[in-house]
Structures are given as structure tokens and as C-alpha cells.
Amino acid sequence: MKISQDKSAIVIRIISLIIIIGLVITIILPLINIFALAFNSGVDAQKGGITFFPRKFSLDNFKEIFK
């Protein structure tokens, strides 16, 4: 009896971890995209060629906001 409860507890933990990892990825990827857009040049953002690491690092977007 106790063995089946332990197996079910393990299955529930695995399913919970999969759901949590999925939620974390769902939350973090848009944040990474926002930072990638912020540090890329505006031309790259308009072309749609944004990657996780900026091709041409630029702070022009921040200069535009704070002027």
C-alpha cells in the first residue's frame, strides 16, 4: 500500500515540475525578447531579425527614451 502511494507521489512531483518548468520558460522567453529588442538597433527590430544576442549592441533606444 505504501509503495503505491510513493509512486503516485513521485508521478505528481514529476508532473508538477514539468508544469512549473513550462511556466518559467513561458515567462522568461518574452523577457529575454524585450531585452534583446532594447539593446538592438531600431532597424533590426523593424526588419524582424532579432536574436537573443544583439548583432549590433546599441543604447540608442535608451537615449531616445530619456531625452
Short mmCIF file of N, CA and C in Angstrom, two decimals:
data_model
loop_
_atom_site.label_atom_id
_atom_site.label_comp_id
_atom_site.label_asym_id
_atom_site.label_seq_id
_atom_site.Cartn_x
_atom_site.Cartn_y
_atom_site.Cartn_z
N MET A 1 0.83 -1.20 0.00
CA MET A 1 0.00 0.00 0.00
C MET A 1 0.87 1.26 0.00
N LYS A 2 1.89 1.28 0.83
CA LYS A 2 2.73 2.46 0.91
C LYS A 2 3.54 2.66 -0.37
N ILE A 3 3.91 1.59 -1.03
CA ILE A 3 4.68 1.69 -2.27
C ILE A 3 3.87 2.40 -3.34
N SER A 4 2.59 2.09 -3.48
CA SER A 4 1.77 2.74 -4.50
C SER A 4 1.58 4.22 -4.19
N GLN A 5 1.51 4.58 -2.93
CA GLN A 5 1.41 5.99 -2.57
C GLN A 5 2.71 6.72 -2.92
N ASP A 6 3.83 6.06 -2.71
CA ASP A 6 5.10 6.68 -3.04
C ASP A 6 5.24 6.86 -4.55
N LYS A 7 4.80 5.88 -5.33
CA LYS A 7 4.86 6.00 -6.78
C LYS A 7 3.96 7.12 -7.27
N SER A 8 2.77 7.22 -6.69
CA SER A 8 1.86 8.28 -7.11
C SER A 8 2.41 9.65 -6.71
N ALA A 9 3.06 9.72 -5.57
CA ALA A 9 3.66 11.00 -5.15
C ALA A 9 4.78 11.39 -6.10
N ILE A 10 5.56 10.42 -6.55
CA ILE A 10 6.64 10.71 -7.49
C ILE A 10 6.07 11.18 -8.82
N VAL A 11 5.02 10.54 -9.29
CA VAL A 11 4.39 10.94 -10.55
C VAL A 11 3.83 12.35 -10.44
N ILE A 12 3.20 12.66 -9.33
CA ILE A 12 2.64 14.01 -9.13
C ILE A 12 3.76 15.04 -9.10
N ARG A 13 4.88 14.72 -8.45
CA ARG A 13 6.01 15.66 -8.41
C ARG A 13 6.59 15.89 -9.80
N ILE A 14 6.71 14.82 -10.58
CA ILE A 14 7.25 14.96 -11.93
C ILE A 14 6.33 15.82 -12.79
N ILE A 15 5.04 15.57 -12.72
CA ILE A 15 4.08 16.37 -13.49
C ILE A 15 4.12 17.83 -13.03
N SER A 16 4.21 18.05 -11.73
CA SER A 16 4.28 19.41 -11.21
C SER A 16 5.54 20.13 -11.70
N LEU A 17 6.66 19.43 -11.70
CA LEU A 17 7.91 20.03 -12.17
C LEU A 17 7.83 20.37 -13.65
N ILE A 18 7.24 19.50 -14.45
CA ILE A 18 7.09 19.78 -15.87
C ILE A 18 6.24 21.02 -16.09
N ILE A 19 5.15 21.13 -15.34
CA ILE A 19 4.28 22.31 -15.46
C ILE A 19 5.02 23.57 -15.03
N ILE A 20 5.75 23.50 -13.93
CA ILE A 20 6.48 24.67 -13.44
C ILE A 20 7.56 25.09 -14.43
N ILE A 21 8.30 24.13 -14.98
CA ILE A 21 9.33 24.45 -15.96
C ILE A 21 8.70 25.09 -17.19
N GLY A 22 7.56 24.58 -17.62
CA GLY A 22 6.86 25.17 -18.76
C GLY A 22 6.44 26.61 -18.49
N LEU A 23 5.93 26.86 -17.29
CA LEU A 23 5.53 28.22 -16.93
C LEU A 23 6.73 29.16 -16.86
N VAL A 24 7.83 28.69 -16.30
CA VAL A 24 9.03 29.52 -16.20
C VAL A 24 9.54 29.89 -17.59
N ILE A 25 9.56 28.92 -18.49
CA ILE A 25 10.00 29.20 -19.86
C ILE A 25 9.05 30.18 -20.52
N THR A 26 7.76 30.00 -20.30
CA THR A 26 6.76 30.90 -20.88
C THR A 26 6.91 32.33 -20.37
N ILE A 27 7.37 32.49 -19.15
CA ILE A 27 7.54 33.82 -18.58
C ILE A 27 8.89 34.43 -18.97
N ILE A 28 9.95 33.63 -18.99
CA ILE A 28 11.30 34.16 -19.21
C ILE A 28 11.56 34.51 -20.67
N LEU A 29 11.07 33.72 -21.62
CA LEU A 29 11.36 33.99 -23.03
C LEU A 29 10.87 35.36 -23.50
N PRO A 30 9.67 35.80 -23.14
CA PRO A 30 9.29 37.16 -23.54
C PRO A 30 10.16 38.25 -22.89
N LEU A 31 10.61 38.02 -21.67
CA LEU A 31 11.50 39.00 -21.03
C LEU A 31 12.84 39.08 -21.76
N ILE A 32 13.37 37.94 -22.18
CA ILE A 32 14.61 37.94 -22.95
C ILE A 32 14.40 38.67 -24.27
N ASN A 33 13.25 38.46 -24.89
CA ASN A 33 12.94 39.15 -26.14
C ASN A 33 12.88 40.66 -25.94
N ILE A 34 12.31 41.11 -24.85
CA ILE A 34 12.23 42.54 -24.55
C ILE A 34 13.64 43.12 -24.40
N PHE A 35 14.52 42.43 -23.68
CA PHE A 35 15.89 42.91 -23.52
C PHE A 35 16.63 42.90 -24.85
N ALA A 36 16.40 41.88 -25.66
CA ALA A 36 17.04 41.83 -26.98
C ALA A 36 16.59 43.01 -27.84
N LEU A 37 15.31 43.33 -27.80
CA LEU A 37 14.81 44.48 -28.55
C LEU A 37 15.38 45.79 -28.01
N ALA A 38 15.53 45.88 -26.71
CA ALA A 38 16.01 47.12 -26.10
C ALA A 38 17.46 47.41 -26.48
N PHE A 39 18.29 46.39 -26.59
CA PHE A 39 19.71 46.60 -26.86
C PHE A 39 20.08 46.46 -28.33
N ASN A 40 19.13 46.17 -29.21
CA ASN A 40 19.38 46.15 -30.64
C ASN A 40 19.08 47.51 -31.23
N SER A 41 19.56 47.72 -32.43
CA SER A 41 19.22 48.97 -33.11
C SER A 41 17.78 48.90 -33.59
N GLY A 42 17.18 50.05 -33.80
CA GLY A 42 15.79 50.09 -34.24
C GLY A 42 15.58 49.47 -35.60
N VAL A 43 16.60 49.52 -36.46
CA VAL A 43 16.49 48.95 -37.80
C VAL A 43 16.33 47.44 -37.72
N ASP A 44 17.09 46.79 -36.84
CA ASP A 44 16.95 45.34 -36.68
C ASP A 44 15.57 44.97 -36.17
N ALA A 45 15.04 45.78 -35.27
CA ALA A 45 13.71 45.50 -34.73
C ALA A 45 12.65 45.60 -35.82
N GLN A 46 12.80 46.57 -36.72
CA GLN A 46 11.83 46.73 -37.81
C GLN A 46 11.93 45.61 -38.83
N LYS A 47 13.14 45.11 -39.07
CA LYS A 47 13.32 44.02 -40.02
C LYS A 47 12.81 42.70 -39.46
N GLY A 48 12.75 42.59 -38.15
CA GLY A 48 12.29 41.35 -37.53
C GLY A 48 13.39 40.33 -37.35
N GLY A 49 14.61 40.75 -37.45
CA GLY A 49 15.74 39.83 -37.33
C GLY A 49 16.35 39.82 -35.96
N ILE A 50 15.56 39.84 -34.93
CA ILE A 50 16.06 39.91 -33.56
C ILE A 50 16.45 38.52 -33.09
N THR A 51 17.63 38.42 -32.49
CA THR A 51 18.07 37.19 -31.86
C THR A 51 18.26 37.47 -30.37
N PHE A 52 18.61 36.45 -29.62
CA PHE A 52 18.78 36.65 -28.18
C PHE A 52 19.98 37.53 -27.86
N PHE A 53 20.98 37.53 -28.73
CA PHE A 53 22.14 38.39 -28.54
C PHE A 53 22.15 39.43 -29.65
N PRO A 54 22.28 40.70 -29.29
CA PRO A 54 22.23 41.76 -30.31
C PRO A 54 23.38 41.63 -31.31
N ARG A 55 23.05 41.83 -32.60
CA ARG A 55 24.09 41.83 -33.63
C ARG A 55 24.95 43.08 -33.51
N LYS A 56 24.28 44.19 -33.31
CA LYS A 56 24.97 45.47 -33.13
C LYS A 56 24.46 46.06 -31.82
N PHE A 57 25.29 45.99 -30.78
CA PHE A 57 24.89 46.48 -29.47
C PHE A 57 24.68 47.99 -29.55
N SER A 58 23.53 48.44 -29.06
CA SER A 58 23.20 49.85 -29.17
C SER A 58 22.40 50.29 -27.95
N LEU A 59 22.72 51.48 -27.48
CA LEU A 59 21.95 52.08 -26.39
C LEU A 59 21.08 53.23 -26.90
N ASP A 60 20.92 53.31 -28.21
CA ASP A 60 20.14 54.40 -28.81
C ASP A 60 18.69 54.39 -28.34
N ASN A 61 18.13 53.22 -28.12
CA ASN A 61 16.74 53.14 -27.65
C ASN A 61 16.59 53.79 -26.28
N PHE A 62 17.58 53.59 -25.41
CA PHE A 62 17.52 54.20 -24.09
C PHE A 62 17.76 55.71 -24.16
N LYS A 63 18.63 56.13 -25.07
CA LYS A 63 18.86 57.57 -25.25
C LYS A 63 17.57 58.25 -25.71
N GLU A 64 16.84 57.58 -26.60
CA GLU A 64 15.59 58.14 -27.11
C GLU A 64 14.55 58.27 -25.99
N ILE A 65 14.50 57.30 -25.11
CA ILE A 65 13.52 57.34 -24.01
C ILE A 65 13.84 58.46 -23.03
N PHE A 66 15.11 58.65 -22.69
CA PHE A 66 15.49 59.57 -21.62
C PHE A 66 15.82 60.98 -22.09
N LYS A 67 15.57 61.30 -23.36
CA LYS A 67 15.85 62.68 -23.76
C LYS A 67 14.65 63.57 -23.60
#
